[in-house]
Short mmCIF file of C-alpha atoms and ligand atoms in Angstrom, two decimals:
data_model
loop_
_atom_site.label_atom_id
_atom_site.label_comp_id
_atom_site.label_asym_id
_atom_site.label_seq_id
_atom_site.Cartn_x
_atom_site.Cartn_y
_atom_site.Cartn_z
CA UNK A 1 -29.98 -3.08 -165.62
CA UNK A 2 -26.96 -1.13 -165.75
CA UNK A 3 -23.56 -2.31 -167.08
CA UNK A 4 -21.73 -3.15 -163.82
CA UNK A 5 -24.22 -4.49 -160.73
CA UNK A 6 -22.93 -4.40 -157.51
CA UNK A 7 -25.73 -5.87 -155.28
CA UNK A 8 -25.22 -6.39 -151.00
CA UNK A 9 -21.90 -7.30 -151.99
CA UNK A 10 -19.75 -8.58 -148.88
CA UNK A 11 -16.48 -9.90 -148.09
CA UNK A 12 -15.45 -11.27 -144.58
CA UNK A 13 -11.62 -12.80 -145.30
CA UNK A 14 -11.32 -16.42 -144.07
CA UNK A 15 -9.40 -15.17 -140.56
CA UNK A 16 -13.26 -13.75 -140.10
CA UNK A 17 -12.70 -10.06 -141.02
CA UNK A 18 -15.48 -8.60 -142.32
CA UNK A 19 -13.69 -5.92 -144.83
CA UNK A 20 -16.68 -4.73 -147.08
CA UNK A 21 -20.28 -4.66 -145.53
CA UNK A 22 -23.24 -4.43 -147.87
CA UNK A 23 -21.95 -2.54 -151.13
CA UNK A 24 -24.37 -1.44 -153.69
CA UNK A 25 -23.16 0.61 -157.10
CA UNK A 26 -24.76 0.94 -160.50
CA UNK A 27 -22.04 1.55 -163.11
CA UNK A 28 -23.25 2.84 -166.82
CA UNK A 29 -21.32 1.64 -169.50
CA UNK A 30 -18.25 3.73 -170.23
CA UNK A 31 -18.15 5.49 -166.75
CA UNK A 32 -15.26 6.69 -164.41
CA UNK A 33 -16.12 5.56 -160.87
CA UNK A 34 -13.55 6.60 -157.97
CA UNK A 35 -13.55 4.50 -155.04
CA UNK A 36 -11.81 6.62 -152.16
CA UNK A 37 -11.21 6.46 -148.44
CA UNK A 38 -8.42 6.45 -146.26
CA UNK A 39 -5.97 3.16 -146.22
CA UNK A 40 -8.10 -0.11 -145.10
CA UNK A 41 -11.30 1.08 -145.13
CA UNK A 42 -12.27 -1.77 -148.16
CA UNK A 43 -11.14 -0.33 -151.67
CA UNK A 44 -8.96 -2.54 -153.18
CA UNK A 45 -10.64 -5.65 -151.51
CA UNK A 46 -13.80 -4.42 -153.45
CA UNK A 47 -11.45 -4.01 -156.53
CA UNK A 48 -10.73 -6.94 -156.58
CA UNK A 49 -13.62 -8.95 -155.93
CA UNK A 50 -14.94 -7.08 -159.33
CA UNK A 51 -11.87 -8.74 -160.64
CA UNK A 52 -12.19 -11.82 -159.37
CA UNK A 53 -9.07 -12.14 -157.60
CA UNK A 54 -10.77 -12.52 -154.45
CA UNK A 55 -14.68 -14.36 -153.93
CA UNK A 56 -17.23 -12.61 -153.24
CA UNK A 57 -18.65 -13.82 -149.43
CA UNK A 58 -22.44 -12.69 -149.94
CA UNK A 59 -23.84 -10.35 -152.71
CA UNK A 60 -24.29 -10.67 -156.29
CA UNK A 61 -22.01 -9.16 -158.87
CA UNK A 62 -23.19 -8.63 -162.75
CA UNK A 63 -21.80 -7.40 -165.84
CA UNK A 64 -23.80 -6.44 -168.81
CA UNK A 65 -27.01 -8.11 -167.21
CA UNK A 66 -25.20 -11.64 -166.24
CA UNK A 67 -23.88 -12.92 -162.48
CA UNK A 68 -20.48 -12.74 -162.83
CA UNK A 69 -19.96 -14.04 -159.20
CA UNK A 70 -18.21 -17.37 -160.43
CA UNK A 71 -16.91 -16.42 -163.27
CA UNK A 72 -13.01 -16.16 -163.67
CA UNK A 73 -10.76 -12.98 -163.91
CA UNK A 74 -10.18 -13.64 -167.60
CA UNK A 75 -14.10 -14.45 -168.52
CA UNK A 76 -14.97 -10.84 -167.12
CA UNK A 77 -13.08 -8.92 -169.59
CA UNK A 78 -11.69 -6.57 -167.54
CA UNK A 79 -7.58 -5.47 -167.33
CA UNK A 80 -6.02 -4.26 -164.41
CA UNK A 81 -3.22 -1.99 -163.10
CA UNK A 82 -1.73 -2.44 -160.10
CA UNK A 83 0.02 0.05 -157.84
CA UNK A 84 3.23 -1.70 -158.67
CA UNK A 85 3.43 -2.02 -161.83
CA UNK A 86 3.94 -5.49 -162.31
CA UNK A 87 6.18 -5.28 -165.56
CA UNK A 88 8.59 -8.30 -166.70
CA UNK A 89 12.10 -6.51 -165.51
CA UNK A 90 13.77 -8.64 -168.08
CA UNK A 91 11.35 -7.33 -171.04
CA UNK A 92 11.59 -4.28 -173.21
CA UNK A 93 8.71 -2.08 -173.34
CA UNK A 94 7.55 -3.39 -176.93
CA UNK A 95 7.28 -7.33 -175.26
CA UNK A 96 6.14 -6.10 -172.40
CA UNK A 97 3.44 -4.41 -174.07
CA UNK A 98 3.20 -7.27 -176.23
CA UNK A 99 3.07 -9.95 -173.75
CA UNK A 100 -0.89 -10.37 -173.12
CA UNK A 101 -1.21 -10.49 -176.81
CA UNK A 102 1.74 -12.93 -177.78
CA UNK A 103 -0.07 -15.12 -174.92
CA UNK A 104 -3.57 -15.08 -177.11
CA UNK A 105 -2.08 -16.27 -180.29
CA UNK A 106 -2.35 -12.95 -181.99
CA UNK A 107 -0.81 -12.21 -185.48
CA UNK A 108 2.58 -10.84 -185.11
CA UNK A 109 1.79 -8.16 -187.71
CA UNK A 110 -1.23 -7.28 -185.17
CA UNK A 111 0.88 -6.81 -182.33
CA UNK A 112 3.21 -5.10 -183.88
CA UNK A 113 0.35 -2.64 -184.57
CA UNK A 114 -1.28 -2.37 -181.34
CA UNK A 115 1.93 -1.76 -179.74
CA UNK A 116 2.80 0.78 -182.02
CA UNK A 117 -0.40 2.35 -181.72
CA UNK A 118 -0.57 2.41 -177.89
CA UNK A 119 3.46 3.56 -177.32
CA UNK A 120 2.23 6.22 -179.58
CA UNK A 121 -0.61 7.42 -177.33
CA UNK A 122 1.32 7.09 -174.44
CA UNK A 123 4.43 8.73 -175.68
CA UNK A 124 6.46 5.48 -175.20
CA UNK A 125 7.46 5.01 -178.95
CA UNK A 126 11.03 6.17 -178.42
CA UNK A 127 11.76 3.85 -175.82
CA UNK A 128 10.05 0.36 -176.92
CA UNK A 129 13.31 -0.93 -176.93
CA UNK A 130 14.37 -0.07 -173.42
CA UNK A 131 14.05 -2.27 -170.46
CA UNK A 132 11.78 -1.28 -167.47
CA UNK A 133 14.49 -0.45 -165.22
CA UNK A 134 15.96 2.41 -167.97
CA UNK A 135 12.60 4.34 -167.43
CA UNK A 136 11.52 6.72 -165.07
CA UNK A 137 8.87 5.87 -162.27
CA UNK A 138 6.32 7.67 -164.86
CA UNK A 139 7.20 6.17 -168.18
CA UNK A 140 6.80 2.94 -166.26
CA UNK A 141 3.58 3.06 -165.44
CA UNK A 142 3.05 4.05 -168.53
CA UNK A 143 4.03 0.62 -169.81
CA UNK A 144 1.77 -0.42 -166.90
CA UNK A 145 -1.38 1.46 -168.54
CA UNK A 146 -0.10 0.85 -172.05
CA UNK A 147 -0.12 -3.66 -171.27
CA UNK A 148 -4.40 -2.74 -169.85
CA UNK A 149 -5.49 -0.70 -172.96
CA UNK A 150 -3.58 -2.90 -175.46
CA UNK A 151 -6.10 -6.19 -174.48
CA UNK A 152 -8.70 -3.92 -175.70
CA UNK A 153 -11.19 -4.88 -173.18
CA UNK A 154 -14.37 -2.87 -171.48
CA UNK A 155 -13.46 -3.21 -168.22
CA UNK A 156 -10.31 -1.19 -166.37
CA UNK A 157 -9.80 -1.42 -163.18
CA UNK A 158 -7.16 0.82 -161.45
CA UNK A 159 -5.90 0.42 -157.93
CA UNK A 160 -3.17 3.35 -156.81
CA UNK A 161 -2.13 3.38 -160.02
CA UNK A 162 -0.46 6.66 -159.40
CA UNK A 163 1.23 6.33 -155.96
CA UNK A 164 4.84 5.64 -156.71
CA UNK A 165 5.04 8.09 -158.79
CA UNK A 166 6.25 12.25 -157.31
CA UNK A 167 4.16 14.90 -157.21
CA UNK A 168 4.25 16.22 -160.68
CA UNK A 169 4.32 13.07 -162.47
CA UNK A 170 0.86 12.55 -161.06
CA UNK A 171 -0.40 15.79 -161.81
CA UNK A 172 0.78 14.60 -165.90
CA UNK A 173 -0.43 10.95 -165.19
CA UNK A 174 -3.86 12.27 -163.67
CA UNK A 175 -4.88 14.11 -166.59
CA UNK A 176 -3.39 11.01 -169.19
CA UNK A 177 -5.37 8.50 -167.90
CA UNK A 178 -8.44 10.66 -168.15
CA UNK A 179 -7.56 11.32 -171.89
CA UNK A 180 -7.20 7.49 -172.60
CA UNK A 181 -10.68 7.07 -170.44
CA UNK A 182 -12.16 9.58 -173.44
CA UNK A 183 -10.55 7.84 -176.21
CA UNK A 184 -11.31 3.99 -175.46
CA UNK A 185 -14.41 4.96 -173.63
CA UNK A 186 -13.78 1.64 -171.54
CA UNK A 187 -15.94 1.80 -167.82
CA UNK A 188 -13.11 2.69 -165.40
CA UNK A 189 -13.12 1.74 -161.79
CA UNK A 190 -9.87 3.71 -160.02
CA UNK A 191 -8.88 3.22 -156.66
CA UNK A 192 -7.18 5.84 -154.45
CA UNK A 193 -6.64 7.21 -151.11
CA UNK A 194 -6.34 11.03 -152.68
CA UNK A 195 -9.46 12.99 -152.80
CA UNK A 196 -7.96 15.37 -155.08
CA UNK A 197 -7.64 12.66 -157.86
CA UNK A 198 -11.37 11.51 -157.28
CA UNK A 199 -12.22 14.90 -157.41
CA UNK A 200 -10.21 15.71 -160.99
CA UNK A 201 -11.24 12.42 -162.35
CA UNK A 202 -14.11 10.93 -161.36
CA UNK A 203 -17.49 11.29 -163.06
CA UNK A 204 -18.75 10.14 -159.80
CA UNK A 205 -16.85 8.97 -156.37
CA UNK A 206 -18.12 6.25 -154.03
CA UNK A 207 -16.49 7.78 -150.61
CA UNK A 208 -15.82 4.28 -148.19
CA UNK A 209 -15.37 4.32 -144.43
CA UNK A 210 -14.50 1.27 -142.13
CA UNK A 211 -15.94 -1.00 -144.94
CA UNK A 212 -19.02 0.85 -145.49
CA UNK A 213 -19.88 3.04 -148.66
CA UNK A 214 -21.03 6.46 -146.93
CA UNK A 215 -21.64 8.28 -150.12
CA UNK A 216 -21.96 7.90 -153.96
CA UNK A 217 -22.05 11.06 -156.28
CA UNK A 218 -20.62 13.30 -158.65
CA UNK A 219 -17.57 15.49 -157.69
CA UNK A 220 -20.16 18.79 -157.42
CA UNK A 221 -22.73 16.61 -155.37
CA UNK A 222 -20.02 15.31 -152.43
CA UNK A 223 -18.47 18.97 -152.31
CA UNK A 224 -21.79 20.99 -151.94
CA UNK A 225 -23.72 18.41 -150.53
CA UNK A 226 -21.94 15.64 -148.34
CA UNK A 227 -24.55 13.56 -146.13
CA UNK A 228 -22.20 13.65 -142.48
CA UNK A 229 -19.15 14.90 -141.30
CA UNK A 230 -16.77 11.95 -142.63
CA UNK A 231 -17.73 12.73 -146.24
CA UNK A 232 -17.61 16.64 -145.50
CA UNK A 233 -13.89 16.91 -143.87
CA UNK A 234 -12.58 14.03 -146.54
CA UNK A 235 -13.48 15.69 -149.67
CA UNK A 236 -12.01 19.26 -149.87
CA UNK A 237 -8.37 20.30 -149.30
CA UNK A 238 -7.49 21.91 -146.57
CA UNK A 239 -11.12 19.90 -144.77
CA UNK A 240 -14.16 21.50 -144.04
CA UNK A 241 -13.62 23.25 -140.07
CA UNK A 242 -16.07 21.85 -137.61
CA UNK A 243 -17.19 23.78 -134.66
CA UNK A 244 -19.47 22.28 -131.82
CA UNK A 245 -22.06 23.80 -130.09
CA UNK A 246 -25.16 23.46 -128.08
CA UNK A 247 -28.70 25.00 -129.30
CA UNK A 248 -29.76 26.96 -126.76
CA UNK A 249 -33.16 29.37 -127.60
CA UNK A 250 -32.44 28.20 -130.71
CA UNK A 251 -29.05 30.22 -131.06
CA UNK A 252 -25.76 28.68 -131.02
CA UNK A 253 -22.99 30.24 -129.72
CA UNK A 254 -19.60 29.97 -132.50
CA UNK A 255 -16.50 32.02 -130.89
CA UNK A 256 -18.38 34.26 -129.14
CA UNK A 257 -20.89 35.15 -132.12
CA UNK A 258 -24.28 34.16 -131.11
CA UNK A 259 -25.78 32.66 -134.41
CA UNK A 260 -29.51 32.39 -135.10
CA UNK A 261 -30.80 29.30 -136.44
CA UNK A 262 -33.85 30.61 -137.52
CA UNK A 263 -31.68 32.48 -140.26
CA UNK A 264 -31.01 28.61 -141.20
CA UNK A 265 -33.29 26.29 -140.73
CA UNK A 266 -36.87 25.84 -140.31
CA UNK A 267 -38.59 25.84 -136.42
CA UNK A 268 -39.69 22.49 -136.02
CA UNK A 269 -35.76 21.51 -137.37
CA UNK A 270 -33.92 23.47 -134.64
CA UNK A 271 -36.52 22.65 -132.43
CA UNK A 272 -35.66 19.22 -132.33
CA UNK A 273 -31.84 19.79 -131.74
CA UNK A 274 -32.71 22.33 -128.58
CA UNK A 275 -30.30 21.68 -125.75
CA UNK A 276 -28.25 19.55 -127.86
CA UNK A 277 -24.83 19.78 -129.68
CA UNK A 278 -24.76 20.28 -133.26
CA UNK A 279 -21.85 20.87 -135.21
CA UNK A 280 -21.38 23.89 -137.09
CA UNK A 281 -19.32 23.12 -140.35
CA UNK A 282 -18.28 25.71 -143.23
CA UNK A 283 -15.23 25.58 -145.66
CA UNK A 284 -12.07 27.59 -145.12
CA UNK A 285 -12.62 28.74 -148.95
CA UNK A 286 -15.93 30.13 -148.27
CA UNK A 287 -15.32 32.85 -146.22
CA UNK A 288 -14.52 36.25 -147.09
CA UNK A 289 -11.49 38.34 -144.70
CA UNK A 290 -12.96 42.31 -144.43
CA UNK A 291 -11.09 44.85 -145.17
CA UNK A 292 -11.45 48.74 -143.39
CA UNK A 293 -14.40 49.78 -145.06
CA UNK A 294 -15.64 46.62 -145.91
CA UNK A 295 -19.62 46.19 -143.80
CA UNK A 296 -20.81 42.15 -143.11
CA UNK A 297 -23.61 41.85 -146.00
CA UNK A 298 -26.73 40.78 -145.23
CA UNK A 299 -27.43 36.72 -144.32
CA UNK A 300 -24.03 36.04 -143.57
CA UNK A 301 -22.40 35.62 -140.17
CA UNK A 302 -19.27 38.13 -138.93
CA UNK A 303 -16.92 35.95 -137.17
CA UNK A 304 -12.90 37.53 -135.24
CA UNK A 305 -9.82 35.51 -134.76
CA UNK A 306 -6.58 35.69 -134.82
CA UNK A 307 -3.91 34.85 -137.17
CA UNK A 308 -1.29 32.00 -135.66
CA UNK A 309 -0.42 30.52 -139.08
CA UNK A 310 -0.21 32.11 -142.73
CA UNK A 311 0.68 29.93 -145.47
CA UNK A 312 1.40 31.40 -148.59
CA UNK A 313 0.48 28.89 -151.46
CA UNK A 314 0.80 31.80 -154.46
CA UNK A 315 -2.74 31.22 -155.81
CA UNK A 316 -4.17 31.30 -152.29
CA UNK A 317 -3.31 31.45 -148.82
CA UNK A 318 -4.23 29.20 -145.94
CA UNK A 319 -4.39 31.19 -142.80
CA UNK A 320 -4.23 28.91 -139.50
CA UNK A 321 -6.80 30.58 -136.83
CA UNK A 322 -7.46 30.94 -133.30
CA UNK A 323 -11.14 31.89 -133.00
CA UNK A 324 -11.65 32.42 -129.15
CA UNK A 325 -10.38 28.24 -128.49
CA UNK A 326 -11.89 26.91 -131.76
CA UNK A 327 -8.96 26.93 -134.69
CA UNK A 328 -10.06 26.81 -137.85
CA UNK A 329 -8.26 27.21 -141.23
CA UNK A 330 -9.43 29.88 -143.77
CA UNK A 331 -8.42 29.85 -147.47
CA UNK A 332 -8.28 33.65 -148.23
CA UNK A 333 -7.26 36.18 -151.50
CA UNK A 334 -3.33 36.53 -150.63
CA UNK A 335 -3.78 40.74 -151.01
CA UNK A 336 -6.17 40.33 -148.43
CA UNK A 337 -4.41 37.99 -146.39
CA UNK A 338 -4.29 38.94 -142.10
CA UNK A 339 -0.44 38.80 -141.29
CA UNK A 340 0.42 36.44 -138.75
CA UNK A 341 0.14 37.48 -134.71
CA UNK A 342 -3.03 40.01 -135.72
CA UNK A 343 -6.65 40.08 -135.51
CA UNK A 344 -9.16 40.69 -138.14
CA UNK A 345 -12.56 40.19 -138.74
CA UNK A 346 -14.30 37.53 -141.49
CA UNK A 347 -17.94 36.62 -142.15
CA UNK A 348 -19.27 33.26 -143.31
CA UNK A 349 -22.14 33.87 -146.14
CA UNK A 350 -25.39 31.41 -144.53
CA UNK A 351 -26.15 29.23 -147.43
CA UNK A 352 -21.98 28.44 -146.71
CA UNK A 353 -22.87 26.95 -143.53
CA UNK A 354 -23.63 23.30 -142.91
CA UNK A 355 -24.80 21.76 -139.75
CA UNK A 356 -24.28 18.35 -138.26
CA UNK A 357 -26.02 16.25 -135.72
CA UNK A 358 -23.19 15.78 -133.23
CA UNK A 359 -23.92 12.55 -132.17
CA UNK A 360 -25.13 10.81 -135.87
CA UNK A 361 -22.42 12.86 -137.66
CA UNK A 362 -25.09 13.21 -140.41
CA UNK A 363 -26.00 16.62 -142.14
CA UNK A 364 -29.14 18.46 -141.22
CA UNK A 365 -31.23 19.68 -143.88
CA UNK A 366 -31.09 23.30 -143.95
CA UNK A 367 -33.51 26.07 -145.45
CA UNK A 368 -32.79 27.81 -149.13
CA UNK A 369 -30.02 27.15 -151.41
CA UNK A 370 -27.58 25.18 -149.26
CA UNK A 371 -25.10 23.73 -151.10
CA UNK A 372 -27.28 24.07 -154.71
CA UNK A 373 -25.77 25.44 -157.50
CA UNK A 374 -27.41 29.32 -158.33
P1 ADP B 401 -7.86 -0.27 -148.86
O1 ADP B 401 -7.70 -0.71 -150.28
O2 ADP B 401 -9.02 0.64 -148.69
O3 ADP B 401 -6.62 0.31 -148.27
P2 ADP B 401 -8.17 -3.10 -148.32
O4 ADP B 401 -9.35 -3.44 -149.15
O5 ADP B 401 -6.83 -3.46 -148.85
O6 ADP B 401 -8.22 -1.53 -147.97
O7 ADP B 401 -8.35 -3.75 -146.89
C1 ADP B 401 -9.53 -3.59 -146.14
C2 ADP B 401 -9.34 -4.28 -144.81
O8 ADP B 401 -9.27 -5.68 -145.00
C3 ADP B 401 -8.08 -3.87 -144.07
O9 ADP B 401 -8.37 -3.75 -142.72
C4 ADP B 401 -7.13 -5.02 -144.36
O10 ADP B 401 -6.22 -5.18 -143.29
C5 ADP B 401 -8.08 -6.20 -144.43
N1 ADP B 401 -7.55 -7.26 -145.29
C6 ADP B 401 -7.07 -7.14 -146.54
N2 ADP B 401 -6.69 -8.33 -147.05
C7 ADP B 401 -6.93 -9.24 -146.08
C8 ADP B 401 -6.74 -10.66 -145.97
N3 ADP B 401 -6.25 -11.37 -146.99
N4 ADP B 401 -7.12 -11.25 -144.82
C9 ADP B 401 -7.64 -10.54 -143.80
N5 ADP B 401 -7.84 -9.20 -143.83
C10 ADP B 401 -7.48 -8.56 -144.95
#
């Protein structure tokens, strides 16, 4: 069994609202797990039923091997850190971080250790004296991170940890917690709404809808191979673009370009989608803008548009697009970048092109190396 068991795991809230419907997750020992979605679809009330701060309805829960269901938040050995941080505004950093500890019965001299030692791996050991409101938004959740790893348990448990903070002080945070993740090798479970921090953390992401898990898997796995359209357009940045269109002779028709399935997909697979709308998905990085001499290589698709929008992010640019009514958003070289009000010409490479049953939202399987790593 693995370290963390997550089995049919429900909770309807006693006003009747069923907020998490049938959850399943094996956690190893020592692994970072991402819970994402947008805001209500079920993270945090998940969260929290791991820590106990909230019954579990139906389901079983287990940690190393045991049901956990009944047992307390303090018998599962797991620390938390809340969104906000929770510190005693009236503590300094040092009792602050030396709170959970004091409460124990711990030596002093031990303490006085352990604080040391964690102020020093979170760069807090010139301000253990301070109180919380003399520290910035970061350095306080610091102190928030700092009172988890302290207690020296297996268990973390992270819910927006990072959301008060500004832009760059996440970027810093982001790449702190995974550092303290490799040094206490504790399993991690770390809520967000940001699929660029499940992406940069994560060893693998559990992607939630409307209460209902719609995909588990590493960072590589949801990018290259997402199961529907919900998973596809939430992880990426700008979203995957989604075209619809019917199969007709087993063509579709994107913008104008007539594209042949067969070039996709095996016979009896389009066959079964004839006369009916699929949706034709591909990423804005994956497609390459032609220049003069530049000819469409083979098994790719040459697409036209026009440039409403150009973005100039320095490493890349984002370049809004008016394809015949469909508007899409390309991610393109800057030097090769169409200026705004023009037309040019792109092409999409095949095994960069995903299809979608309209109506199920889920991916169909398509022919060769879709989405696999060459
Ligand atoms: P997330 O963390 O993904 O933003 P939550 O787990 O906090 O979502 O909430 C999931 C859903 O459950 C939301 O629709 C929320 O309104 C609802 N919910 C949360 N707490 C309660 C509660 N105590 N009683 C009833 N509904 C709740």
């Amino acid at each position: 069994m693995a370290y963390l068991t997550l089995r049919g795991i429900n909770k309807i809230y006693p006003n009747g609202f069923h907020a998490v419907h049938d959850f399943n997750l094996q956690i190893e020992k020592g692994e970072f797990i991402v819970f994402v979605g947008s805001s209500g679809c079920g993270k945090s009330t998940t969260l929290r039923m791991i820590a106990g701060l909230e019954n579990i309805s139906k389901g079983d829960f287990y940690i190393d091997g045991e049901r956990a269901n009944e047992k307390g938040p303090r018998e599962r050995g797991v620390a938390m850190v809340f969104q906000s941080y929770a510190l005693y505004p009236h503590m300094t950093v040092y009792d602050n971080l030396a709170f959970g500890l004091t409460l124990q019965g711990v030596d002093d001299d031990v303490i006085d250790e352990r604080v040391n030692s964690v102020a020093k791996i979170l760069g807090l050991s010139d301000y253990l004296e301070r109180l919380p409101r003399e520290l910035s938004g970061g350095q306080r959740q610091r102190v928030a991170v700092g009172r988890a790893i302290i207690r020296k348990v297996d268990i973390f448990l992270m819910d927006e940890p990072l959301s008060n903070l500004d832009a760059k002080q996440r970027v810093t945070m982001r790449s702190e917690i995974t550092q303290i993740h490799r040094q206490t090798g504790a399993t991690t479970i770390y809520v967000t709404h940001d699929q660029t921090e499940a992406m940069t953390m994560a060893d693998r992401i559990v992607v939630m809808k409307a209460g209902y898990v719609q995909q588990v898997g590493t960072p590589y796995d949801l990018y290259f191979n997402p199961v529907n359209m919900f998973v596809a357009g939430f992880i990426g940045e700008p979203p995957m673009n989604f075209v619809t269109s019917r199969v007709e002779n087993g063509r579709l028709d994107i913008a104008g370009v007539p594209i042949d399935l067969s070039l996709l997909a095996d016979s009896e697979v389009i066959g079964q989608y004839e006369g009916k709308e699929v949706v034709f998905g591909f990423r804005p990085e994956a497609v390459k803008v032609m220049e003069e001499d530049d000819a469409v290589p083979e098994d790719s698709f040459a697409m036209h548009g026009a440039a409403e929008l150009v973005e100039l992010l320095g490493d890349n640019t984002n370049v809004y697009v008016d394809m015949s009514g469909a508007n899409v958003i390309l991610k393109v070289d800057p030097h090769v970048s169409p200026e705004i009000g023009t037309e040019f010409d792109f092409y999409i490479p095949c095994k960069s092109v995903y299809l979608f049953d309209k109506e199920t939202e889920k991916r169909i399987k398509l022919r060769g190396k879709q989405g696999e790593k060459e």
